Tab-separated table of C-alpha atoms in Angstrom:
chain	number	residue	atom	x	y	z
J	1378	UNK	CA	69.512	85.920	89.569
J	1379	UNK	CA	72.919	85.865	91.469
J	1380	UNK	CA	75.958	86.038	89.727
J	1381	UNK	CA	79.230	84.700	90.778
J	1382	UNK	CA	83.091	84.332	89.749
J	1383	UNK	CA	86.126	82.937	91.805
J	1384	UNK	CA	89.285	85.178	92.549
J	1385	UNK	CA	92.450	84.653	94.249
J	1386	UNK	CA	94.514	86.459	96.065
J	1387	UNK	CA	98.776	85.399	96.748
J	1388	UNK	CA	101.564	86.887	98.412
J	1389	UNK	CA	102.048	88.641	101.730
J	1390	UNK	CA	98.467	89.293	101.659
J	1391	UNK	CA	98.037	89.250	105.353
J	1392	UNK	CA	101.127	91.176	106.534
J	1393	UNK	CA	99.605	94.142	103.597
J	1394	UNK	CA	96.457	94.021	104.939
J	1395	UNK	CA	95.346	93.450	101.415
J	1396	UNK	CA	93.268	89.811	102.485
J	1397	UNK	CA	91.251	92.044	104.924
J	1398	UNK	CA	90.801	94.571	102.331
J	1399	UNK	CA	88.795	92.732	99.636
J	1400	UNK	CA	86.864	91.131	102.298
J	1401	UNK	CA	86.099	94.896	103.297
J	1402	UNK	CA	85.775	95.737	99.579
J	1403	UNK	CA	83.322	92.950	98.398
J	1404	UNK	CA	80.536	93.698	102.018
J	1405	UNK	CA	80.858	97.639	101.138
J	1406	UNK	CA	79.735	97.018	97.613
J	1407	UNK	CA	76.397	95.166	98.882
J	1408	UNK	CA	78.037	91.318	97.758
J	1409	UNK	CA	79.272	88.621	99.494
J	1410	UNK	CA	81.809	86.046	99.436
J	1411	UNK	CA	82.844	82.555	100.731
J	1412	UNK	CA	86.829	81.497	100.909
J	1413	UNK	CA	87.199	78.225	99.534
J	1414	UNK	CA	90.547	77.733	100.189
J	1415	UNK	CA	93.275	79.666	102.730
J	1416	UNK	CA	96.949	78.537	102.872
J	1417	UNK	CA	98.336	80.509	105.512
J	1418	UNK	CA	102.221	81.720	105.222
J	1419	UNK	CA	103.938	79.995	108.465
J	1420	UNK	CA	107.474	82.338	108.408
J	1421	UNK	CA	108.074	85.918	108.047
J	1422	UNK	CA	108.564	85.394	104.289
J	1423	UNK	CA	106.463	82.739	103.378
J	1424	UNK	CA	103.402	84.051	101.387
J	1425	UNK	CA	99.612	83.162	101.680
J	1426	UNK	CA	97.383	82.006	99.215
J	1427	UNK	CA	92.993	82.466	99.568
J	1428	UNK	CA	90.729	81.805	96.704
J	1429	UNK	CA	87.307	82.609	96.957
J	1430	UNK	CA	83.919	83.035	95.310
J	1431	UNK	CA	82.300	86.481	95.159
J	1432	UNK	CA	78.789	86.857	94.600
J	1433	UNK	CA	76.325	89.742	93.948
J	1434	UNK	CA	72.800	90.565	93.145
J	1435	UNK	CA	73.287	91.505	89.661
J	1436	UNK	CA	76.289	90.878	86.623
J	1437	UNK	CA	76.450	94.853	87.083
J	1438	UNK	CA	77.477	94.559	90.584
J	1439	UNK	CA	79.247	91.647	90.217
J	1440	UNK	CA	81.560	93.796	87.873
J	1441	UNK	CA	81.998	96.745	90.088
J	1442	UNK	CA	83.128	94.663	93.096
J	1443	UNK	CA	85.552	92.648	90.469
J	1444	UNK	CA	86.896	95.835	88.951
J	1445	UNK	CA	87.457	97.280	92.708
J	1446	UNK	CA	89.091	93.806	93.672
J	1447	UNK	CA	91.465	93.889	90.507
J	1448	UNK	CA	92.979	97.110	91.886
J	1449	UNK	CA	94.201	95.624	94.792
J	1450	UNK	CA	95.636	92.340	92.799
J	1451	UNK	CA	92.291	89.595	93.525
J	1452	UNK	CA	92.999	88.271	90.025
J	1453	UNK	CA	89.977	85.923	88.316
J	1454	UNK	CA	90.575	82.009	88.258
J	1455	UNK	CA	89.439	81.514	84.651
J	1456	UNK	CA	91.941	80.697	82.589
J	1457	UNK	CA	89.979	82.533	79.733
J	1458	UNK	CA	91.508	85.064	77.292
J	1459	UNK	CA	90.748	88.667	77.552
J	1460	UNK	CA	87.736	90.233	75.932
J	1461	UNK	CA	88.842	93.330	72.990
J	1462	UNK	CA	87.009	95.381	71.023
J	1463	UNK	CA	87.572	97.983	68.233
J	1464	UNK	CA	87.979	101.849	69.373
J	1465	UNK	CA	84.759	103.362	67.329
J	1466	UNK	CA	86.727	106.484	66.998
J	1467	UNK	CA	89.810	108.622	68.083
J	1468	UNK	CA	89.958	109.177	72.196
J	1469	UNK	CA	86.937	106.711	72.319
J	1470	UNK	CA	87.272	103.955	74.048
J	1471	UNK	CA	84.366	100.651	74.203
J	1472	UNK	CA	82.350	100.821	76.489
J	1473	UNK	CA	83.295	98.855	79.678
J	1474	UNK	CA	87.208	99.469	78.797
J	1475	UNK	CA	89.581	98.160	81.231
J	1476	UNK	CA	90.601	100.774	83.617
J	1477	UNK	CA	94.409	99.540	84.570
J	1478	UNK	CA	96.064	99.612	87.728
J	1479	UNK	CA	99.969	101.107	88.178
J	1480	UNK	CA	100.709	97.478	89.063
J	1481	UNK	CA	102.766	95.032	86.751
J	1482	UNK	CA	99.909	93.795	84.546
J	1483	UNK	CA	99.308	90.675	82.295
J	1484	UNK	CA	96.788	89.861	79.680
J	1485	UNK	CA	96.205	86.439	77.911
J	1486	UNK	CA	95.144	86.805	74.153
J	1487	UNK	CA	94.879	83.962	72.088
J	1488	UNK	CA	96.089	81.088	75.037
J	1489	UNK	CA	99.488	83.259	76.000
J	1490	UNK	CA	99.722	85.752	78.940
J	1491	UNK	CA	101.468	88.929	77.338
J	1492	UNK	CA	103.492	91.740	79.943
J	1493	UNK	CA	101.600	94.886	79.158
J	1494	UNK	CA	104.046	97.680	78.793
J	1495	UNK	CA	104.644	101.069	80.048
J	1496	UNK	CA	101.631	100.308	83.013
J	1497	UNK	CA	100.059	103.096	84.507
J	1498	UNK	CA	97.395	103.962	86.450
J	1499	UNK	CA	93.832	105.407	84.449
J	1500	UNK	CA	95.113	103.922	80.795
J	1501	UNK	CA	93.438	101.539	78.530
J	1502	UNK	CA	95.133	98.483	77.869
J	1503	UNK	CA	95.749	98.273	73.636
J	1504	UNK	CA	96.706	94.871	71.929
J	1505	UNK	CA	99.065	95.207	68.795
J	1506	UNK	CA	100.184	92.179	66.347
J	1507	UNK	CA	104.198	93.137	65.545
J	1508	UNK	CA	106.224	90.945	63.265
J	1509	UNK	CA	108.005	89.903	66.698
J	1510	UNK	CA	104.781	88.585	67.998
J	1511	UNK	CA	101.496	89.863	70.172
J	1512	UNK	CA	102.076	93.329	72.275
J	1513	UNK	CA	100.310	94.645	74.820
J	1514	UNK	CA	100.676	98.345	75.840
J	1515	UNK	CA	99.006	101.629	77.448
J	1516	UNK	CA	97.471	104.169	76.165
J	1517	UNK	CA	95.892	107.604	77.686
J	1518	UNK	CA	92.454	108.097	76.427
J	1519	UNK	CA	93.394	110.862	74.544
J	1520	UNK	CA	96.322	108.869	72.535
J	1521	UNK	CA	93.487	106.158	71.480
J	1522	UNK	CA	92.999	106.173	67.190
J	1523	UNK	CA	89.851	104.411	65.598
J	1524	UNK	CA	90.441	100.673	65.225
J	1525	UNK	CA	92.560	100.382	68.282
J	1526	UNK	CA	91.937	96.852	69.726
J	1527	UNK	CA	91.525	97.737	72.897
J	1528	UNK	CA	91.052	95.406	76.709
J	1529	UNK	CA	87.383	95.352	78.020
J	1530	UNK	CA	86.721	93.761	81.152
J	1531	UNK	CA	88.677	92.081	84.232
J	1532	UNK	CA	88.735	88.265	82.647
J	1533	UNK	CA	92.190	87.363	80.955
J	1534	UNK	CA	94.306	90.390	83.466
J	1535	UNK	CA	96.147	89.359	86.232
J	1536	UNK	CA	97.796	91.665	88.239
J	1537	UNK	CA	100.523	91.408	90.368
J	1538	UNK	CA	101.049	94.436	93.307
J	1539	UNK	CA	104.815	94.179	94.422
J	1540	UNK	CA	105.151	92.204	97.398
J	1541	UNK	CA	105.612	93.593	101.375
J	1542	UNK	CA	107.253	91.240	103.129
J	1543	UNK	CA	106.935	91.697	106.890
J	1544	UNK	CA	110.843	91.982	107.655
J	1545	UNK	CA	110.788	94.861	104.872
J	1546	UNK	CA	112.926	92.720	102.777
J	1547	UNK	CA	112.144	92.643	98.877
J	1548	UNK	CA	112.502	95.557	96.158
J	1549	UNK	CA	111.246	98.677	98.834
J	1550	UNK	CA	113.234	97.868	101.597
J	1551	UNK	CA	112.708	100.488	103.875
J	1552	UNK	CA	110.000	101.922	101.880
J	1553	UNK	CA	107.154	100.432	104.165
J	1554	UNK	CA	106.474	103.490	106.329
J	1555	UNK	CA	103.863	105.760	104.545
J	1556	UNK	CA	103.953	109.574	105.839
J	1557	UNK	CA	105.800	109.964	108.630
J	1558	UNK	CA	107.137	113.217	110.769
J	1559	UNK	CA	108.111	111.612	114.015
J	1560	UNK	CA	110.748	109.051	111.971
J	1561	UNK	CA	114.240	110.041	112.591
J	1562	UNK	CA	115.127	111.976	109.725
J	1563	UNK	CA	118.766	111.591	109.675
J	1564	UNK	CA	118.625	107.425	109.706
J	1565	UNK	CA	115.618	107.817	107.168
J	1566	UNK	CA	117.723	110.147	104.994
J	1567	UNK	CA	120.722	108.212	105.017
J	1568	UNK	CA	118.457	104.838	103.797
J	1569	UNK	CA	117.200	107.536	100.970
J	1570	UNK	CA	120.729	108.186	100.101
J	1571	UNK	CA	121.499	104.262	99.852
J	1572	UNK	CA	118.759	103.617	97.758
J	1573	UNK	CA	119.916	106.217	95.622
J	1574	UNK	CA	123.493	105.195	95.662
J	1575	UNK	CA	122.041	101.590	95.110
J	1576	UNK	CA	120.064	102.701	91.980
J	1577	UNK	CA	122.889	104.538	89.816
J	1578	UNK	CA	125.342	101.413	90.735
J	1579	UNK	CA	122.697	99.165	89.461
J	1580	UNK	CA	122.793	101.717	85.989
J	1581	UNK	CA	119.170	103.101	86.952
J	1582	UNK	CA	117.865	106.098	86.322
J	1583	UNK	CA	117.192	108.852	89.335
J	1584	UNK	CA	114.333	111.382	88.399
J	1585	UNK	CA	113.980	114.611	90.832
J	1586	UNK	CA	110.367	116.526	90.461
J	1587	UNK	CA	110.925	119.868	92.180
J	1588	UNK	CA	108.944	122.692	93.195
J	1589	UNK	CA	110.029	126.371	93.976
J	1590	UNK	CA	110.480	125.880	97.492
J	1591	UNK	CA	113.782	123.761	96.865
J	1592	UNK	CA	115.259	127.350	95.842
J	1593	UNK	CA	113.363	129.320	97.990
J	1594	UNK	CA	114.882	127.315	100.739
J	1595	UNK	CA	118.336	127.622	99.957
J	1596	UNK	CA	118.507	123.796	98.528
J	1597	UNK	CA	119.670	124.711	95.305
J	1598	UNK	CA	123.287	124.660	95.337
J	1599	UNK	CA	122.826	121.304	96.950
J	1600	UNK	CA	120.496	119.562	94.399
J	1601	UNK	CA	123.117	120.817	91.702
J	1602	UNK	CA	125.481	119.068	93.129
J	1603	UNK	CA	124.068	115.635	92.758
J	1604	UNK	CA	122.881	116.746	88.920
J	1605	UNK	CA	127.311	117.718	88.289
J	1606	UNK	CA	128.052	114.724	89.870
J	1607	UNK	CA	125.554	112.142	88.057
J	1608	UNK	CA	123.361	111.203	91.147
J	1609	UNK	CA	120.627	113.128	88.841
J	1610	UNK	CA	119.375	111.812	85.642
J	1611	UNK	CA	116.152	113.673	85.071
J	1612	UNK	CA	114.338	116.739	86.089
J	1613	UNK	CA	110.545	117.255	85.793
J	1614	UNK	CA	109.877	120.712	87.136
J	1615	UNK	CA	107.728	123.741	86.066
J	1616	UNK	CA	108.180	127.507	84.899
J	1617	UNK	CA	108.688	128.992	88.724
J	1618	UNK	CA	111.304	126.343	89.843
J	1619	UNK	CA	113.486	127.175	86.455
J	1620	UNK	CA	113.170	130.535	87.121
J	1621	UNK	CA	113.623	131.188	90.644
J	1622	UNK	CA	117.198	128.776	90.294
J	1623	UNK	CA	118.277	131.282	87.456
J	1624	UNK	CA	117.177	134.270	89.217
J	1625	UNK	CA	119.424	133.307	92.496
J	1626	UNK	CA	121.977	133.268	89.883
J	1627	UNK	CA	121.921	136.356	88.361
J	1628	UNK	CA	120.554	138.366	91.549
J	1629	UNK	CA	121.126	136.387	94.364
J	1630	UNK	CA	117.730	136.300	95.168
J	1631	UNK	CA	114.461	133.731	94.885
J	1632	UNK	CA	111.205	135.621	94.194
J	1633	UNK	CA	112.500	138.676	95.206
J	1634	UNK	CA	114.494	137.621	98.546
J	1635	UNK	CA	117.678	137.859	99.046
J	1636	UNK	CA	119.317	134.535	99.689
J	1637	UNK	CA	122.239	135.599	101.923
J	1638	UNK	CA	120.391	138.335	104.427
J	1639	UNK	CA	116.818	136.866	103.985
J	1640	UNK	CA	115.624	140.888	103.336
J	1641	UNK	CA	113.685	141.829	100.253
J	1642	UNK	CA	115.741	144.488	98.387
J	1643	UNK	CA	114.145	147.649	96.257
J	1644	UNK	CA	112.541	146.186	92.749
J	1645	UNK	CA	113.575	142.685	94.035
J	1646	UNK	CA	109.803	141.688	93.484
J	1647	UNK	CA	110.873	142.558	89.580
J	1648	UNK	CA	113.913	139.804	89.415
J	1649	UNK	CA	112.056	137.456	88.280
J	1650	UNK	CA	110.218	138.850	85.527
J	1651	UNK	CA	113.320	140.550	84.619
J	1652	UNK	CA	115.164	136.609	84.614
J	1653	UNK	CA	112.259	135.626	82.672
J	1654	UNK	CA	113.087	138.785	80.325
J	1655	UNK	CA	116.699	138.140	79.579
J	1656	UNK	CA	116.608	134.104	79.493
J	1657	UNK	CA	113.783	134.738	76.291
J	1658	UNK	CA	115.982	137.776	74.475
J	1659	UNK	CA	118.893	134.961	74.585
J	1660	UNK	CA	116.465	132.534	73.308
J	1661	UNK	CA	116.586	129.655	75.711
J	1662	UNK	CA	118.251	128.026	78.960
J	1663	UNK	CA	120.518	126.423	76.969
J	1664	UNK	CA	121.744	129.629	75.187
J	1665	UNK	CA	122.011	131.763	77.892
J	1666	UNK	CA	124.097	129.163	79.412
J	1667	UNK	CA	126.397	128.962	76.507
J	1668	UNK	CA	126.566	132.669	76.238
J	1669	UNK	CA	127.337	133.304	79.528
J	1670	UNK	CA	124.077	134.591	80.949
J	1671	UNK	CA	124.255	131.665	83.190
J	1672	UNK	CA	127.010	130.299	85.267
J	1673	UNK	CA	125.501	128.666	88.065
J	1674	UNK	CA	122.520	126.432	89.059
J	1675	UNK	CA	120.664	123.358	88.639
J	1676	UNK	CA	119.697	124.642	85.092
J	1677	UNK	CA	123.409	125.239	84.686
J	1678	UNK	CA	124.611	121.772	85.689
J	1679	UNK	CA	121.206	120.580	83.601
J	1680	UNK	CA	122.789	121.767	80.417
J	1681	UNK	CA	126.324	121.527	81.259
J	1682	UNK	CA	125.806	117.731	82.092
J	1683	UNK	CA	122.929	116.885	79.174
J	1684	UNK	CA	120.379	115.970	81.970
J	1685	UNK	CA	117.271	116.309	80.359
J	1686	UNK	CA	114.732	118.028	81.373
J	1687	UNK	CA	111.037	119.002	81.383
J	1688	UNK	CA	109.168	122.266	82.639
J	1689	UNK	CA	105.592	122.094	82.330
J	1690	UNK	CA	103.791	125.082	82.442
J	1691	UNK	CA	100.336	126.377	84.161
J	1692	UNK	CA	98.043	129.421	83.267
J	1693	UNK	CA	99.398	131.200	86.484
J	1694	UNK	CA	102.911	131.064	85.142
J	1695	UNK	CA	104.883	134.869	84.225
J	1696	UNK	CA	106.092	134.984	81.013
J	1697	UNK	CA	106.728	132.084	80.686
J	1698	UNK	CA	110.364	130.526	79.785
J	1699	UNK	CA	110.967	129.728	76.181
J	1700	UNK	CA	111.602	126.226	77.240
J	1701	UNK	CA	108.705	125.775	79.514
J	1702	UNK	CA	105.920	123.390	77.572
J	1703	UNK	CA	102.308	125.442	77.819
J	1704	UNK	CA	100.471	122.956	75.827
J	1705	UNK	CA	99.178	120.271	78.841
J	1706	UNK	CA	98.925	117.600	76.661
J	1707	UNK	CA	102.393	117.638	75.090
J	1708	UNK	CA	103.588	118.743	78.797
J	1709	UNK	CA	101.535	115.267	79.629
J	1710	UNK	CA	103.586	113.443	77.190
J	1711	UNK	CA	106.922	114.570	77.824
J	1712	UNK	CA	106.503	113.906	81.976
J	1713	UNK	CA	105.331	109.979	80.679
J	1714	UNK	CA	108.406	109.868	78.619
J	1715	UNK	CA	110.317	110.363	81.702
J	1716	UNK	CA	108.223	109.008	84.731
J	1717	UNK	CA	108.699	105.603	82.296
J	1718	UNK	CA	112.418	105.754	82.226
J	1719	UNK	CA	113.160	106.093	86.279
J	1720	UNK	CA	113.751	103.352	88.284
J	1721	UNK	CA	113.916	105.741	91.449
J	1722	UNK	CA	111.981	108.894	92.133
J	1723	UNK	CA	112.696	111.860	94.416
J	1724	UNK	CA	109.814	114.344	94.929
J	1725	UNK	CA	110.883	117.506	96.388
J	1726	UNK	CA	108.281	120.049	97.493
J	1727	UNK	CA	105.929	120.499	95.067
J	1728	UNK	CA	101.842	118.681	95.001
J	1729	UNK	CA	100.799	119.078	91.522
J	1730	UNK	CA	103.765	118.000	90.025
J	1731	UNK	CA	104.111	115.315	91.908
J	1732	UNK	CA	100.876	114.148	91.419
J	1733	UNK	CA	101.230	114.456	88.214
J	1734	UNK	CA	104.617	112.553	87.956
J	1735	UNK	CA	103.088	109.869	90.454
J	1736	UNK	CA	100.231	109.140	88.059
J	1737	UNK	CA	102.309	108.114	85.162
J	1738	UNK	CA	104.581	105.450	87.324
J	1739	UNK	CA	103.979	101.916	87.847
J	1740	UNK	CA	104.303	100.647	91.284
J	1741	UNK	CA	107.863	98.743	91.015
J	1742	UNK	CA	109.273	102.312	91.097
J	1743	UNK	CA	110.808	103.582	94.242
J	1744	UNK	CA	109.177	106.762	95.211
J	1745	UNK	CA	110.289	108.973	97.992
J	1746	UNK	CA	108.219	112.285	98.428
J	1747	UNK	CA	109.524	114.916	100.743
J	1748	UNK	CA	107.263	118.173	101.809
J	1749	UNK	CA	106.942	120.301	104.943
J	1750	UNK	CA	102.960	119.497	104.132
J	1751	UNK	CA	101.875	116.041	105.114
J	1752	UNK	CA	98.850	116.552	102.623
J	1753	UNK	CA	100.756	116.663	99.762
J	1754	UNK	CA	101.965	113.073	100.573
J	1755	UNK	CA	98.712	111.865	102.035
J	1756	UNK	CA	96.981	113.051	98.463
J	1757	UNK	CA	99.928	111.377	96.458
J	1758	UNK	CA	99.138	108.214	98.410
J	1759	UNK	CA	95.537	108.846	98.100
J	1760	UNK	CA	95.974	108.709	94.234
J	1761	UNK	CA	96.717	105.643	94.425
J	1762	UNK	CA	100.846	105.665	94.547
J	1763	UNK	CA	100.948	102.927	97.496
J	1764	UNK	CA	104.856	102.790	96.779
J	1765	UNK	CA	105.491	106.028	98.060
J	1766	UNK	CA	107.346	106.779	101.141
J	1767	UNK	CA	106.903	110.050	102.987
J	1768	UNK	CA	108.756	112.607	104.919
J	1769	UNK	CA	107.263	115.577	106.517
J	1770	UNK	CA	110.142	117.706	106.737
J	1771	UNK	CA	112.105	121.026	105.725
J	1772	UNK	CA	113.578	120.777	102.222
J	1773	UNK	CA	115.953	123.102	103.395
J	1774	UNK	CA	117.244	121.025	105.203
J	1775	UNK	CA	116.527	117.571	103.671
J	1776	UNK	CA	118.224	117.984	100.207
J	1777	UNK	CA	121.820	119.481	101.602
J	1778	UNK	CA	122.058	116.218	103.962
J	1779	UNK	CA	121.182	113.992	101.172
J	1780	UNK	CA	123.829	115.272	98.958
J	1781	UNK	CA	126.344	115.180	101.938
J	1782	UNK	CA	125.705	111.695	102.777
J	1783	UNK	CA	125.798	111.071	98.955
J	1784	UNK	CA	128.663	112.515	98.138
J	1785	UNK	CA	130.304	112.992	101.287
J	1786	UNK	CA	132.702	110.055	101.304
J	1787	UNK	CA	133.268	110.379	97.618
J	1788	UNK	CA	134.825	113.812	97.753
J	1789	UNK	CA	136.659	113.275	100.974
J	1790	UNK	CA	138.282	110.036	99.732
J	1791	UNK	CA	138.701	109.976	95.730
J	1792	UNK	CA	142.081	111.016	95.544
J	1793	UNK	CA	141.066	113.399	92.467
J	1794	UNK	CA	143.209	115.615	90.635
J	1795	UNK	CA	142.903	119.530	90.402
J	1796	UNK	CA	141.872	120.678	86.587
J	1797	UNK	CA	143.641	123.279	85.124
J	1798	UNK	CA	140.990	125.690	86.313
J	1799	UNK	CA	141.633	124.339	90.009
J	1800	UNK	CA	138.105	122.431	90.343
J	1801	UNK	CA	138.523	118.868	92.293
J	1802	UNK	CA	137.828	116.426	89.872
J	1803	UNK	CA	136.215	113.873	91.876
J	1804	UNK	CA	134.994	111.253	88.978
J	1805	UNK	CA	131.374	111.060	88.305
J	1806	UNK	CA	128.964	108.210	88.654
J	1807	UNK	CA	127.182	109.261	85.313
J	1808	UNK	CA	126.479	106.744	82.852
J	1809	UNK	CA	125.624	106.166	79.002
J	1810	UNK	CA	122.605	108.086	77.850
J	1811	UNK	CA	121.738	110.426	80.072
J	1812	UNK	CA	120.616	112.247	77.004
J	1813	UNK	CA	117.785	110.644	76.467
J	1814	UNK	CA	114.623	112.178	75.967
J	1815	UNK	CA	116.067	115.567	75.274
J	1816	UNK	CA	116.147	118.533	77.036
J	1817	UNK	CA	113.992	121.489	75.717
J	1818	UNK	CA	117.388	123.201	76.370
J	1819	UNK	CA	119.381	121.156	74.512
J	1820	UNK	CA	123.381	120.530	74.895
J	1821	UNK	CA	125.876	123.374	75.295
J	1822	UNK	CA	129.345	122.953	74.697
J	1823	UNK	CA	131.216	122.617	77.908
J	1824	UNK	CA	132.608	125.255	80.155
């Protein structure tokens, strides 16, 4: 018997591609379809509208092509409310859970369409009665408890991809070009800068995930520039990055090379153990920042500033730093806590983090991802972060012009005074909270 339903698709579905997709989508997975009605957009920013009805063999392969369709925003017709059901038991979900998308995300429970919070790609979708009415939320797998009502399903979710207008208008602007190394850089880096610029003025939050190559490059000085002078709000990192920027501090080198001459000098191999050494007899970042341990660095301007901050660790890390998180879960949690907070994301050299970061965002969330790999970008757009823009290109040399053409004009033209210890004061684009979340670190009083 052949079973059927009716999506529709709306938006700038031709200029995305996406139309042409789900017809792709719906003949790969053995069904077929027939568009019932096509209103085709007649100006650069008009959208389109098609709604169609997809057929297949079976209910069970019906479902498969629906659930592949929902990911790239075909949203069911039926105005019917979404099906729940009980969690049997902690971190188990019904069977035939909803699977969400990192796209904004609705669900309609009892006759009202509800905004599903903190979305995410790979979450279940949990529905909560509050004294403030009906919420709907994420959760991980592992986060589920028994009697969670949880979304089974694609009837009652509509999902809404952000729109790509063809004159690159709308929330990415200039984030239409996917991984690039043929771009001009400088033009491209100067956009990044203005989106960044356009993101703190707005009061949004900037989060940087970094790798070891930023230090090993000689970006370092560069990036903590931008965290003294507020254009940072939130680091996710792991063990090597923290170390390696502390190390350059207190040896002038970055796993064992020395920063200036580029040589390796006798036992310089060692520094970094030896960082790893002292930072854990002083107990943490932030204490061997306040005792003096540490003067300079992004760690340094991390504490000094209260930009918080989140290592996660790995089983290959050395030592590892006090405040580097071992345990993946909690490490899992703490990078969601952030990753939900930033409105703009800079991703700097480093695949699993990124990855990692890029998991937990949904896709209104500007994304730039920088690496002298283009793999590491392809596989971040691969995992389904389709708001990403790449640039294959030296983070050596990438981060210093970004923080020139950020803060460039500021410090040439702010007319700031000299402290008492002769440092430019040059005002600071930081805003309330920047606090938040904590840093394993903590605060330190100032210098």
């Amino acid at each position: 018997m052949t079973a059927i339903r009716t999506v529709e698709l709306e938006g700038h579905i031709i200029d995305s591609g996406t139309l042409q997709q789900a017809f792709g989508l719906v003949m790969d997975l053995g069904g077929d379809f027939e568009v019932e009605e096509f209103n085709v957009g007649r100006s650069k920013t008009d959208t389109s509208y098609c709604r169609m009805d997809v057929t297949a063999e079976t209910e069970d392969d019906l479902q498969e092509i629906l659930h592949e369709l929902h990911q790239i925003g075909a949203n069911l017709t039926d105005a019917v409310d979404a099906h729940v059901e009980r969690a049997p038991a902690d971190q188990v979900v019904p069977h035939g859970f909803y699977s969400t998308t990192n796209h904004p995300t609705k669900v309609r429970y009892e006759g009202e369409w509800v905004e599903v919070d903190d979305i995410e790609m790979d979450c279940a979708i949990v529905i909560k009665e509050t004294e403030d009415g009906t919420r709907a939320y994420t959760k991980v797998l592992n986060a589920i408890e028994k009697g969670d009502l949880v979304v089974t399903d694609e009837a009652g979710i509509h999902v809404d991809p952000p729109e790509r207008p063809r004159d690159s208008s709308g929330p990415f602007g200039f984030m239409q070009g996917g991984v690039s190394s043929e771009r001009p850089s400088e033009s491209l880096i100067e956009e990044v800068a203005e989106a960044v610029e356009e993101t703190k003025s707005q009061g949004g939050k900037v989060l940087v995930v970094a790798g070891p190559a930023l230090i090993h490059a000689g970006a370092g000085d560069d990036l903590a520039r931008l965290v003294r002078e507020g254009y940072v709000d939130m680091i996710s990192a792991g063990n090597g990055f923290a170390t390696h920027d502390i190390e350059r501090g207190l040896y002038g080198t970055s796993l064992g090379m020395d920063m200036e001459t580029m040589e390796h000098p006798r036992k310089g191999h060692k520094h970094h153990i030896y960082t790893i050494s002292e930072v854990i007899r002083a107990g943490g970042i932030a204490e061997a920042v306040e005792e003096g341990l540490i003067q300079s660095g992004i760690m340094y301007e991390c504490v000094q500033n209260d930009v918080p901050y989140v290592l996660a660790g790995s089983i290959r890390d050395d030592g590892p730093l006090p405040d580097t998180i071992t345990d993946a879960v909690e490490a899992q949690g703490a990078i969601r806590e952030q990753a939900h907070k930033a409105d703009m994301v800079l991703m700097l050299s480093t695949l699993l983090h990124s990855v990692a970061v890029g998991n937990c965002l949904p896709s209104t969330t500007k994304v730039v991802c920088v690496d002298i790999n283009p793999a590491t970008v392809t596989q971040l757009l691969d995992r389904g972060s389709s708001q990403a823009i790449g640039m294959v290109t030296d983070i050596g040399t990438f981060v210093p012009t970004l923080a020139d053409k950020v803060l460039g004009e500021n410090t040439a033209t702010d007319g700031g005074e000299d402290d008492a210890d002769g440092n430019r004061d040059t005002g600071s684009h930081r805003g309330d909270g920047h606090g938040d979340g904590g840093s394993p670190g903590g605060h330190c009083p100032g210098r």
